[in-house]
Short mmCIF file of N, CA and C and ligand atoms in Angstrom, two decimals:
data_model
loop_
_atom_site.label_atom_id
_atom_site.label_comp_id
_atom_site.label_asym_id
_atom_site.label_seq_id
_atom_site.Cartn_x
_atom_site.Cartn_y
_atom_site.Cartn_z
N MET A 1 0.95 -0.90 0.18
CA MET A 1 0.37 0.00 0.12
C MET A 1 0.93 1.05 0.10
N ALA A 2 0.44 2.47 -0.78
CA ALA A 2 1.28 3.43 -1.08
C ALA A 2 1.14 4.14 0.75
N PRO A 3 2.51 4.88 1.31
CA PRO A 3 2.41 5.39 2.49
C PRO A 3 1.56 6.18 2.75
N ASP A 4 1.24 7.32 1.39
CA ASP A 4 0.45 8.11 1.90
C ASP A 4 -1.06 7.56 2.17
N THR A 5 -1.37 6.49 1.74
CA THR A 5 -2.75 5.96 2.08
C THR A 5 -3.11 5.63 2.75
N LEU A 6 -1.91 4.88 3.45
CA LEU A 6 -1.55 4.45 5.16
C LEU A 6 -1.72 5.30 6.16
N ASP A 7 -1.09 6.61 5.49
CA ASP A 7 -1.17 7.72 6.57
C ASP A 7 -2.63 8.25 6.52
N ARG A 8 -3.44 8.27 5.66
CA ARG A 8 -4.96 8.96 5.78
C ARG A 8 -5.35 8.13 6.15
N ILE A 9 -5.37 6.73 6.07
CA ILE A 9 -6.20 5.69 7.03
C ILE A 9 -5.88 6.04 8.69
N ARG A 10 -4.68 6.22 8.95
CA ARG A 10 -4.27 6.33 10.28
C ARG A 10 -5.24 7.68 10.72
N SER A 11 -4.86 8.80 10.40
CA SER A 11 -5.22 9.58 10.51
C SER A 11 -6.97 10.28 10.55
N THR A 12 -7.64 8.96 9.68
CA THR A 12 -9.05 9.00 9.84
C THR A 12 -9.74 8.17 10.62
N ILE A 13 -9.21 7.60 11.78
CA ILE A 13 -9.39 6.94 12.78
C ILE A 13 -9.58 8.00 14.01
N ARG A 14 -10.75 7.79 14.59
CA ARG A 14 -11.00 8.74 15.73
C ARG A 14 -10.84 8.42 17.03
N ASP A 15 -9.74 8.98 17.67
CA ASP A 15 -9.62 8.80 19.05
C ASP A 15 -10.31 9.17 20.04
N VAL A 16 -11.40 8.14 20.72
CA VAL A 16 -12.57 8.77 21.65
C VAL A 16 -12.30 8.68 22.81
N PRO A 17 -11.23 9.46 23.90
CA PRO A 17 -11.14 8.92 25.24
C PRO A 17 -11.97 8.61 26.09
N ASP A 18 -11.83 7.92 27.06
CA ASP A 18 -13.06 7.30 27.97
C ASP A 18 -14.01 6.71 27.88
N PHE A 19 -13.89 5.94 26.48
CA PHE A 19 -15.04 5.55 26.01
C PHE A 19 -14.78 3.82 26.07
N PRO A 20 -15.47 2.65 26.47
CA PRO A 20 -16.77 3.08 27.05
C PRO A 20 -16.44 2.98 28.58
N LYS A 21 -15.26 3.08 28.83
CA LYS A 21 -15.54 3.60 30.23
C LYS A 21 -13.73 4.53 30.77
N PRO A 22 -13.43 5.20 31.55
CA PRO A 22 -12.79 6.03 32.03
C PRO A 22 -11.21 5.27 31.80
N GLY A 23 -10.41 6.05 31.11
CA GLY A 23 -9.07 5.01 30.78
C GLY A 23 -9.04 4.56 29.47
N ILE A 24 -9.78 4.48 28.92
CA ILE A 24 -9.65 3.78 27.71
C ILE A 24 -9.57 4.72 26.55
N LEU A 25 -8.94 4.63 25.41
CA LEU A 25 -8.73 5.50 24.62
C LEU A 25 -9.24 4.67 23.57
N PHE A 26 -10.91 4.79 23.09
CA PHE A 26 -11.09 4.05 22.22
C PHE A 26 -10.79 4.01 20.24
N LYS A 27 -10.52 3.29 19.87
CA LYS A 27 -10.35 3.29 18.23
C LYS A 27 -11.07 3.61 17.83
N ASP A 28 -12.03 4.57 17.62
CA ASP A 28 -13.06 4.53 16.45
C ASP A 28 -12.92 4.70 14.92
N ILE A 29 -13.45 3.40 14.37
CA ILE A 29 -13.20 2.99 13.01
C ILE A 29 -13.87 3.83 11.99
N THR A 30 -15.15 3.87 12.32
CA THR A 30 -16.29 4.22 11.89
C THR A 30 -16.33 5.40 10.34
N PRO A 31 -15.36 6.02 10.79
CA PRO A 31 -14.98 6.98 9.58
C PRO A 31 -14.18 6.45 8.60
N VAL A 32 -13.70 5.35 9.06
CA VAL A 32 -12.84 4.97 7.99
C VAL A 32 -13.65 4.03 6.83
N LEU A 33 -14.70 3.36 7.51
CA LEU A 33 -15.65 2.70 6.79
C LEU A 33 -16.70 3.53 5.88
N ALA A 34 -16.70 4.66 6.44
CA ALA A 34 -17.73 5.47 5.60
C ALA A 34 -16.93 6.26 4.45
N ALA A 35 -15.80 5.88 4.50
CA ALA A 35 -14.57 6.67 3.18
C ALA A 35 -14.42 5.66 2.06
N PRO A 36 -15.42 5.46 1.02
CA PRO A 36 -15.21 4.30 0.15
C PRO A 36 -13.58 4.01 -0.30
N GLU A 37 -12.62 5.02 -0.50
CA GLU A 37 -11.40 4.52 -0.99
C GLU A 37 -10.83 4.17 0.01
N LEU A 38 -10.77 4.25 1.38
CA LEU A 38 -10.17 4.04 2.51
C LEU A 38 -10.55 2.30 2.80
N ILE A 39 -11.93 2.17 2.84
CA ILE A 39 -11.99 1.04 3.56
C ILE A 39 -11.66 -0.17 2.62
N ALA A 40 -11.88 0.06 1.24
CA ALA A 40 -11.49 -0.48 0.05
C ALA A 40 -9.75 -1.16 0.45
N ALA A 41 -9.02 0.16 0.50
CA ALA A 41 -7.67 -0.20 0.81
C ALA A 41 -7.08 -0.50 1.72
N SER A 42 -7.98 -0.84 3.11
CA SER A 42 -7.68 -0.94 4.41
C SER A 42 -7.96 -2.70 4.22
N ILE A 43 -9.08 -3.09 3.25
CA ILE A 43 -9.16 -4.56 3.31
C ILE A 43 -8.04 -5.42 2.19
N ASP A 44 -7.91 -4.19 1.23
CA ASP A 44 -6.57 -4.63 0.05
C ASP A 44 -5.27 -5.07 1.46
N GLY A 45 -5.06 -4.14 2.02
CA GLY A 45 -3.98 -4.06 2.59
C GLY A 45 -4.14 -5.36 4.15
N MET A 46 -5.29 -5.68 4.70
CA MET A 46 -5.25 -6.58 5.65
C MET A 46 -4.86 -7.83 5.08
N ILE A 47 -5.94 -7.81 3.65
CA ILE A 47 -4.82 -9.37 2.80
C ILE A 47 -3.80 -9.42 2.67
N GLU A 48 -3.21 -8.37 1.86
CA GLU A 48 -1.52 -8.37 1.35
C GLU A 48 -0.91 -8.67 2.62
N ALA A 49 -1.17 -8.33 3.61
CA ALA A 49 -0.09 -8.05 4.95
C ALA A 49 -0.08 -10.14 4.87
N THR A 50 -1.01 -10.65 4.53
CA THR A 50 -1.00 -12.04 5.08
C THR A 50 -0.06 -12.95 4.11
N GLY A 51 -0.38 -12.27 2.62
CA GLY A 51 0.43 -13.13 1.69
C GLY A 51 -0.19 -14.16 1.17
N ILE A 52 -1.42 -13.85 1.50
CA ILE A 52 -2.60 -15.48 1.26
C ILE A 52 -3.38 -15.11 -0.22
N THR A 53 -3.83 -16.04 -1.05
CA THR A 53 -4.43 -15.90 -2.08
C THR A 53 -5.65 -16.52 -2.16
N HIS A 54 -5.26 -17.71 -1.09
CA HIS A 54 -6.66 -18.48 -1.32
C HIS A 54 -6.62 -19.32 0.47
N VAL A 55 -8.04 -19.03 1.14
CA VAL A 55 -8.50 -19.89 1.93
C VAL A 55 -10.03 -20.10 2.05
N ASP A 56 -9.83 -21.14 3.07
CA ASP A 56 -11.83 -22.12 2.75
C ASP A 56 -12.42 -21.23 3.48
N LYS A 57 -12.01 -20.49 4.71
CA LYS A 57 -13.01 -19.70 5.29
C LYS A 57 -12.27 -18.71 6.10
N VAL A 58 -13.03 -17.59 6.22
CA VAL A 58 -12.49 -16.56 7.04
C VAL A 58 -13.55 -16.45 8.46
N VAL A 59 -12.68 -16.04 9.49
CA VAL A 59 -13.77 -16.25 10.70
C VAL A 59 -13.70 -14.85 11.33
N GLY A 60 -14.87 -13.98 11.72
CA GLY A 60 -14.80 -12.40 11.84
C GLY A 60 -15.30 -12.63 13.35
N ILE A 61 -15.02 -11.80 14.37
CA ILE A 61 -15.68 -12.09 15.59
C ILE A 61 -16.59 -10.55 15.95
N ASP A 62 -17.24 -10.88 16.75
CA ASP A 62 -18.55 -10.10 17.11
C ASP A 62 -17.87 -9.09 17.76
N ALA A 63 -18.20 -7.55 17.17
CA ALA A 63 -19.21 -7.59 16.20
C ALA A 63 -18.34 -6.83 14.89
N ARG A 64 -17.32 -5.66 15.23
CA ARG A 64 -16.81 -5.08 14.22
C ARG A 64 -15.87 -6.24 13.21
N GLY A 65 -15.68 -7.18 13.75
CA GLY A 65 -14.66 -8.18 13.03
C GLY A 65 -15.55 -8.86 12.08
N PHE A 66 -16.78 -8.87 12.27
CA PHE A 66 -17.65 -9.09 11.16
C PHE A 66 -17.76 -8.39 9.59
N ILE A 67 -17.23 -6.66 9.85
CA ILE A 67 -17.42 -6.05 8.80
C ILE A 67 -16.31 -6.39 8.22
N PHE A 68 -14.57 -6.50 8.84
CA PHE A 68 -13.57 -6.41 8.09
C PHE A 68 -13.67 -7.99 7.47
N GLY A 69 -14.25 -9.27 8.20
CA GLY A 69 -14.34 -10.55 7.96
C GLY A 69 -14.71 -10.82 6.93
N ALA A 70 -15.77 -10.34 6.81
CA ALA A 70 -17.10 -10.80 5.63
C ALA A 70 -16.55 -9.80 4.36
N LEU A 71 -15.95 -8.91 4.35
CA LEU A 71 -15.27 -8.16 3.23
C LEU A 71 -13.97 -8.93 2.51
N ILE A 72 -13.40 -9.29 3.49
CA ILE A 72 -12.28 -10.23 3.29
C ILE A 72 -12.18 -11.67 2.53
N ALA A 73 -13.27 -11.87 3.08
CA ALA A 73 -13.94 -13.53 2.50
C ALA A 73 -14.45 -13.41 1.56
N GLU A 74 -15.21 -12.16 1.32
CA GLU A 74 -15.65 -11.75 -0.34
C GLU A 74 -14.44 -11.64 -1.27
N ARG A 75 -13.58 -10.82 -1.09
CA ARG A 75 -12.32 -10.50 -1.75
C ARG A 75 -11.55 -12.11 -2.25
N LEU A 76 -11.60 -12.69 -1.18
CA LEU A 76 -10.54 -13.94 -1.17
C LEU A 76 -11.66 -15.08 -1.64
N ARG A 77 -12.59 -14.67 -2.16
CA ARG A 77 -13.74 -15.86 -2.36
C ARG A 77 -14.09 -16.75 -1.50
N ALA A 78 -13.88 -16.70 -0.33
CA ALA A 78 -13.70 -17.68 0.89
C ALA A 78 -15.14 -17.46 1.56
N GLY A 79 -15.42 -18.69 2.39
CA GLY A 79 -16.84 -18.33 3.01
C GLY A 79 -16.46 -17.84 4.23
N PHE A 80 -17.49 -17.07 4.91
CA PHE A 80 -17.46 -16.28 6.23
C PHE A 80 -18.23 -16.84 7.59
N VAL A 81 -17.30 -17.04 8.72
CA VAL A 81 -18.06 -18.09 9.77
C VAL A 81 -17.56 -16.85 10.96
N PRO A 82 -18.81 -16.38 11.54
CA PRO A 82 -19.04 -15.58 12.62
C PRO A 82 -18.93 -15.92 14.08
N VAL A 83 -17.95 -15.85 14.61
CA VAL A 83 -17.64 -16.15 16.40
C VAL A 83 -18.68 -14.93 16.81
N ARG A 84 -19.81 -15.41 17.68
CA ARG A 84 -20.31 -14.49 18.05
C ARG A 84 -20.58 -14.34 20.04
N LYS A 85 -20.90 -13.46 20.28
CA LYS A 85 -21.32 -13.33 21.87
C LYS A 85 -22.47 -14.70 22.31
N LYS A 86 -21.86 -15.09 23.42
CA LYS A 86 -22.51 -16.45 23.91
C LYS A 86 -24.37 -15.85 23.86
N GLY A 87 -25.35 -17.01 23.33
CA GLY A 87 -26.53 -16.67 22.99
C GLY A 87 -26.87 -16.60 21.84
N LYS A 88 -26.15 -15.69 20.83
CA LYS A 88 -26.48 -15.03 19.91
C LYS A 88 -27.08 -16.13 18.54
N LEU A 89 -26.09 -16.98 18.57
CA LEU A 89 -26.48 -17.98 17.45
C LEU A 89 -27.08 -19.05 17.58
N PRO A 90 -28.23 -19.11 16.21
CA PRO A 90 -29.44 -20.16 16.72
C PRO A 90 -29.25 -21.52 16.83
N TRP A 91 -28.26 -22.40 16.00
CA TRP A 91 -27.90 -23.14 15.87
C TRP A 91 -26.94 -23.83 16.70
N GLN A 92 -26.80 -25.18 17.08
CA GLN A 92 -25.85 -25.89 17.44
C GLN A 92 -24.38 -25.68 17.72
N THR A 93 -23.88 -24.67 19.27
CA THR A 93 -22.41 -24.49 18.97
C THR A 93 -21.62 -24.88 19.95
N ARG A 94 -20.20 -24.75 20.01
CA ARG A 94 -19.41 -24.71 20.73
C ARG A 94 -18.87 -23.59 20.96
N GLY A 95 -18.49 -23.40 22.45
CA GLY A 95 -18.38 -22.44 23.19
C GLY A 95 -17.26 -22.14 24.03
N VAL A 96 -16.35 -20.95 24.57
CA VAL A 96 -15.49 -20.85 25.26
C VAL A 96 -15.34 -19.76 26.18
N ASP A 97 -15.08 -19.63 27.11
CA ASP A 97 -14.79 -18.91 28.22
C ASP A 97 -13.74 -18.21 28.02
N TYR A 98 -13.24 -16.83 28.36
CA TYR A 98 -12.10 -16.42 28.51
C TYR A 98 -11.82 -15.20 29.55
N ALA A 99 -11.19 -14.88 30.31
CA ALA A 99 -10.72 -14.16 31.12
C ALA A 99 -10.52 -12.64 30.75
N LEU A 100 -11.11 -11.81 31.30
CA LEU A 100 -11.39 -10.51 30.98
C LEU A 100 -10.30 -9.35 32.45
N GLU A 101 -9.98 -8.29 32.01
CA GLU A 101 -9.33 -7.71 33.29
C GLU A 101 -10.72 -7.90 34.17
N TYR A 102 -11.41 -7.95 34.15
CA TYR A 102 -12.66 -8.03 35.27
C TYR A 102 -13.60 -8.40 34.95
N GLY A 103 -13.38 -10.16 35.20
CA GLY A 103 -14.84 -10.96 34.73
C GLY A 103 -14.67 -11.41 33.96
N THR A 104 -15.52 -12.62 33.04
CA THR A 104 -15.65 -13.14 32.06
C THR A 104 -16.05 -13.33 30.96
N ASN A 105 -15.61 -13.54 29.59
CA ASN A 105 -16.87 -13.35 28.55
C ASN A 105 -16.63 -14.66 28.19
N SER A 106 -17.92 -15.12 26.95
CA SER A 106 -18.22 -16.18 26.39
C SER A 106 -18.10 -15.83 24.91
N VAL A 107 -17.46 -16.83 24.05
CA VAL A 107 -17.83 -16.75 22.78
C VAL A 107 -18.29 -17.91 22.47
N GLU A 108 -19.15 -17.81 20.87
CA GLU A 108 -19.35 -19.27 20.57
C GLU A 108 -19.31 -19.36 18.67
N MET A 109 -18.89 -20.43 18.23
CA MET A 109 -19.46 -20.78 16.85
C MET A 109 -20.34 -22.00 16.84
N HIS A 110 -20.99 -22.08 15.22
CA HIS A 110 -21.63 -22.72 15.13
C HIS A 110 -20.64 -24.22 14.91
N LEU A 111 -21.22 -25.61 15.40
CA LEU A 111 -21.03 -26.63 15.56
C LEU A 111 -20.04 -27.05 13.73
N ASP A 112 -21.24 -26.78 12.86
CA ASP A 112 -20.75 -27.05 11.30
C ASP A 112 -20.30 -26.12 10.78
N ALA A 113 -19.95 -24.89 11.29
CA ALA A 113 -19.27 -24.15 10.72
C ALA A 113 -18.13 -24.18 9.94
N ILE A 114 -17.07 -25.06 10.40
CA ILE A 114 -16.02 -25.24 10.01
C ILE A 114 -15.58 -26.72 10.07
N ALA A 115 -15.44 -27.45 8.55
CA ALA A 115 -15.28 -28.67 8.56
C ALA A 115 -13.45 -29.23 8.86
N PRO A 116 -13.42 -30.39 9.57
CA PRO A 116 -11.80 -30.86 10.08
C PRO A 116 -10.86 -30.71 8.61
N GLY A 117 -9.90 -29.82 8.73
CA GLY A 117 -8.92 -29.70 7.43
C GLY A 117 -9.23 -28.35 6.96
N GLU A 118 -10.03 -28.05 7.19
CA GLU A 118 -10.29 -26.58 6.16
C GLU A 118 -9.44 -25.65 6.58
N THR A 119 -8.49 -24.99 5.79
CA THR A 119 -7.81 -23.53 6.19
C THR A 119 -8.54 -22.51 6.79
N VAL A 120 -8.18 -21.59 7.37
CA VAL A 120 -8.50 -20.69 7.91
C VAL A 120 -8.33 -19.27 8.34
N LEU A 121 -8.30 -18.35 8.07
CA LEU A 121 -8.01 -16.53 8.21
C LEU A 121 -9.03 -16.13 9.46
N LEU A 122 -8.13 -15.62 10.32
CA LEU A 122 -8.89 -15.22 11.60
C LEU A 122 -8.81 -13.76 11.11
N ALA A 123 -9.94 -13.08 11.68
CA ALA A 123 -9.74 -10.80 11.17
C ALA A 123 -10.73 -10.47 12.36
N ASP A 124 -10.33 -9.48 12.79
CA ASP A 124 -10.79 -8.67 13.70
C ASP A 124 -10.40 -7.10 13.57
N ASP A 125 -11.37 -6.35 13.94
CA ASP A 125 -10.78 -5.07 13.86
C ASP A 125 -9.75 -4.47 14.69
N LEU A 126 -9.39 -4.73 15.73
CA LEU A 126 -8.35 -4.68 16.87
C LEU A 126 -8.05 -5.59 17.62
N LEU A 127 -6.66 -5.81 17.64
CA LEU A 127 -5.90 -7.04 18.94
C LEU A 127 -5.72 -6.14 19.87
N ALA A 128 -6.24 -6.10 21.35
CA ALA A 128 -5.89 -5.55 22.47
C ALA A 128 -4.78 -6.45 23.10
N THR A 129 -5.62 -7.09 24.49
CA THR A 129 -5.26 -7.64 25.15
C THR A 129 -4.97 -9.08 24.73
N GLY A 130 -5.66 -9.31 23.38
CA GLY A 130 -5.77 -10.92 22.90
C GLY A 130 -6.31 -11.56 23.19
N GLY A 131 -7.30 -11.43 24.04
CA GLY A 131 -8.05 -12.51 25.05
C GLY A 131 -9.36 -12.75 23.80
N THR A 132 -10.07 -12.13 23.03
CA THR A 132 -10.85 -12.34 22.26
C THR A 132 -10.47 -13.24 21.02
N ALA A 133 -9.22 -13.14 20.86
CA ALA A 133 -9.17 -13.59 19.53
C ALA A 133 -8.63 -14.85 19.67
N ALA A 134 -7.83 -15.14 21.00
CA ALA A 134 -7.15 -16.07 21.43
C ALA A 134 -8.40 -17.38 21.43
N ALA A 135 -9.49 -17.04 21.77
CA ALA A 135 -10.73 -17.97 22.19
C ALA A 135 -11.16 -18.15 20.82
N ALA A 136 -11.42 -17.09 19.89
CA ALA A 136 -11.79 -17.58 18.73
C ALA A 136 -10.77 -18.77 17.92
N LEU A 137 -9.16 -18.71 18.03
CA LEU A 137 -8.50 -19.35 17.87
C LEU A 137 -8.53 -20.83 18.22
N HIS A 138 -8.94 -20.65 19.29
CA HIS A 138 -9.61 -22.01 20.33
C HIS A 138 -10.79 -22.75 19.51
N LEU A 139 -11.59 -21.84 19.61
CA LEU A 139 -13.08 -22.57 19.05
C LEU A 139 -12.43 -23.25 17.65
N ILE A 140 -11.59 -22.36 16.67
CA ILE A 140 -11.22 -23.18 15.13
C ILE A 140 -10.60 -24.35 15.32
N SER A 141 -9.44 -24.21 16.03
CA SER A 141 -8.75 -25.44 16.61
C SER A 141 -9.50 -26.48 17.02
N GLU A 142 -10.40 -26.45 17.78
CA GLU A 142 -11.35 -27.20 17.89
C GLU A 142 -12.36 -28.34 17.41
N ALA A 143 -12.66 -27.09 16.32
CA ALA A 143 -13.29 -27.81 15.34
C ALA A 143 -12.55 -28.06 14.34
N GLY A 144 -11.20 -28.31 14.56
CA GLY A 144 -10.05 -29.10 13.62
C GLY A 144 -9.31 -28.35 12.13
N GLY A 145 -10.25 -26.93 12.08
CA GLY A 145 -9.63 -26.13 11.20
C GLY A 145 -8.01 -25.69 11.56
N LYS A 146 -7.55 -25.46 10.23
CA LYS A 146 -6.40 -25.19 9.95
C LYS A 146 -5.90 -23.74 10.12
N VAL A 147 -5.67 -23.03 11.07
CA VAL A 147 -5.39 -21.68 10.85
C VAL A 147 -4.01 -21.07 10.07
N VAL A 148 -4.57 -20.65 9.41
CA VAL A 148 -3.48 -20.13 8.49
C VAL A 148 -2.96 -18.72 8.86
N GLY A 149 -3.46 -17.86 10.00
CA GLY A 149 -2.89 -16.72 10.27
C GLY A 149 -4.24 -15.66 10.57
N SER A 150 -3.68 -15.20 11.29
CA SER A 150 -4.88 -13.69 11.92
C SER A 150 -4.70 -12.29 10.94
N THR A 151 -5.29 -11.61 11.05
CA THR A 151 -5.01 -9.99 10.05
C THR A 151 -6.02 -9.40 11.06
N PHE A 152 -5.44 -7.98 11.52
CA PHE A 152 -6.23 -7.24 12.55
C PHE A 152 -5.82 -5.69 11.51
N PHE A 153 -7.06 -4.72 12.01
CA PHE A 153 -6.70 -3.96 11.07
C PHE A 153 -5.91 -2.92 12.12
N ILE A 154 -6.06 -2.88 13.46
CA ILE A 154 -5.30 -2.44 14.42
C ILE A 154 -4.81 -3.40 15.17
N GLU A 155 -3.37 -2.98 15.62
CA GLU A 155 -2.80 -3.85 16.67
C GLU A 155 -2.55 -2.65 17.89
N LEU A 156 -3.02 -2.77 19.29
CA LEU A 156 -2.34 -1.87 20.39
C LEU A 156 -1.15 -2.66 20.87
N SER A 157 0.08 -2.47 20.08
CA SER A 157 1.03 -3.21 20.75
C SER A 157 1.33 -3.48 22.43
N PHE A 158 1.33 -2.23 22.86
CA PHE A 158 1.87 -2.21 24.30
C PHE A 158 0.97 -2.99 25.49
N LEU A 159 0.05 -3.49 24.37
CA LEU A 159 -0.88 -4.59 25.05
C LEU A 159 -0.38 -5.90 24.85
N LYS A 160 0.49 -6.54 24.23
CA LYS A 160 1.39 -7.83 23.94
C LYS A 160 -0.17 -8.56 23.41
N GLY A 161 -0.85 -8.50 22.95
CA GLY A 161 -1.83 -9.49 22.67
C GLY A 161 -1.37 -10.62 21.79
N ARG A 162 -0.60 -10.07 20.82
CA ARG A 162 -0.16 -11.33 20.06
C ARG A 162 0.36 -12.50 20.96
N ASP A 163 1.22 -12.32 21.94
CA ASP A 163 1.59 -13.00 22.57
C ASP A 163 0.73 -14.26 22.62
N LYS A 164 -0.68 -13.85 23.03
CA LYS A 164 -1.64 -15.08 23.29
C LYS A 164 -2.22 -15.53 21.83
N LEU A 165 -1.35 -15.20 21.03
CA LEU A 165 -1.97 -15.91 19.81
C LEU A 165 -0.74 -17.11 19.23
N ALA A 166 0.16 -16.95 19.95
CA ALA A 166 1.54 -17.77 19.68
C ALA A 166 0.61 -19.44 19.11
N GLY A 167 1.62 -19.82 18.27
CA GLY A 167 1.31 -21.06 17.75
C GLY A 167 -0.07 -21.41 16.57
N HIS A 168 -0.60 -20.22 16.63
CA HIS A 168 -1.43 -20.39 15.56
C HIS A 168 -0.94 -19.28 14.48
N GLY A 169 -0.11 -19.39 13.49
CA GLY A 169 0.36 -18.83 12.70
C GLY A 169 0.82 -17.64 12.79
N PRO A 170 1.06 -16.60 11.90
CA PRO A 170 1.07 -15.44 11.78
C PRO A 170 0.54 -14.41 12.13
N VAL A 171 0.82 -13.57 12.68
CA VAL A 171 -0.06 -12.36 13.29
C VAL A 171 0.28 -11.13 12.43
N HIS A 172 -0.83 -10.57 11.83
CA HIS A 172 -0.92 -9.34 10.68
C HIS A 172 -1.50 -8.24 11.57
N ALA A 173 -0.99 -7.19 11.29
CA ALA A 173 -2.06 -5.64 11.69
C ALA A 173 -1.55 -4.76 10.42
N LEU A 174 -2.55 -4.03 9.79
CA LEU A 174 -2.15 -3.21 9.06
C LEU A 174 -2.03 -1.76 9.42
N LEU A 175 -2.43 -1.52 11.03
CA LEU A 175 -1.79 -0.38 11.63
C LEU A 175 -1.44 -0.91 13.27
N THR A 176 -0.10 -0.29 13.72
CA THR A 176 0.24 -0.39 14.79
C THR A 176 0.40 0.94 15.59
N TYR A 177 -0.12 0.59 16.61
CA TYR A 177 0.16 1.69 18.01
C TYR A 177 0.64 1.18 19.02
P1 LIG B 1 -8.98 -7.73 23.47
O1 LIG B 1 -9.23 -8.83 23.85
O2 LIG B 1 -8.74 -7.06 24.70
O3 LIG B 1 -7.90 -8.16 22.60
O4 LIG B 1 -10.27 -6.98 23.08
C1 LIG B 1 -10.33 -7.13 21.60
C2 LIG B 1 -11.78 -6.66 21.23
O5 LIG B 1 -12.01 -5.39 22.14
C3 LIG B 1 -11.63 -6.09 19.90
O6 LIG B 1 -12.83 -6.69 18.89
C4 LIG B 1 -12.09 -4.46 19.80
O7 LIG B 1 -13.16 -4.30 19.25
C5 LIG B 1 -12.37 -4.31 21.06
N1 LIG B 1 -11.45 -3.10 21.95
C6 LIG B 1 -10.76 -3.56 22.82
N2 LIG B 1 -9.60 -1.99 23.05
C7 LIG B 1 -10.40 -1.02 22.26
C8 LIG B 1 -9.73 0.22 21.95
N3 LIG B 1 -8.93 0.90 22.39
N4 LIG B 1 -10.74 0.82 21.22
C9 LIG B 1 -11.85 -0.15 20.01
N5 LIG B 1 -11.68 -0.92 20.27
C10 LIG B 1 -11.09 -1.78 21.24
#
């Protein structure tokens, strides 16, 4: 990607202090989504970073990961699989609990979403502590999927989330803070 395009994407992300709670600097990606040429370049960049030209399934994580994951899946002519917060998927699921800073969270995936041996790329908007992505990777591995890597729009590298994703292929991010 041309450096000036990456600069434009970076400067279009809106930093919102103290959302959703005090002390969090929220990376609001909606201005990038709303700019036709920037969302297209972002999806291209997230795919290019992986070096992948074919994969069977792209898994996107609830909720902003659905946007990036589905666009990547369409571009790669892959299937799209949602990993959702507990209780949202209508069919039979496998689930996993994971620790948050305070308390726990649960995510689920449909039992028949990934067949054993299928290649899978994980996509999400933002890698923070890595707990959510690690939970999704756990579900993919349990289903017998072969994870070829993960691609994020943003990585908050100071939170060291990628350490939690070790052993699940390369981790890529378009923008690093
Ligand atoms: P984590 O499990 O800590 O890696 O958190 C990842 C999820 O939380 C991502 O899917 C993001 O949507 C969201 N998230 C965490 N921190 C931020 C932030 N500073 N700005 C925007 N979204 C965030």
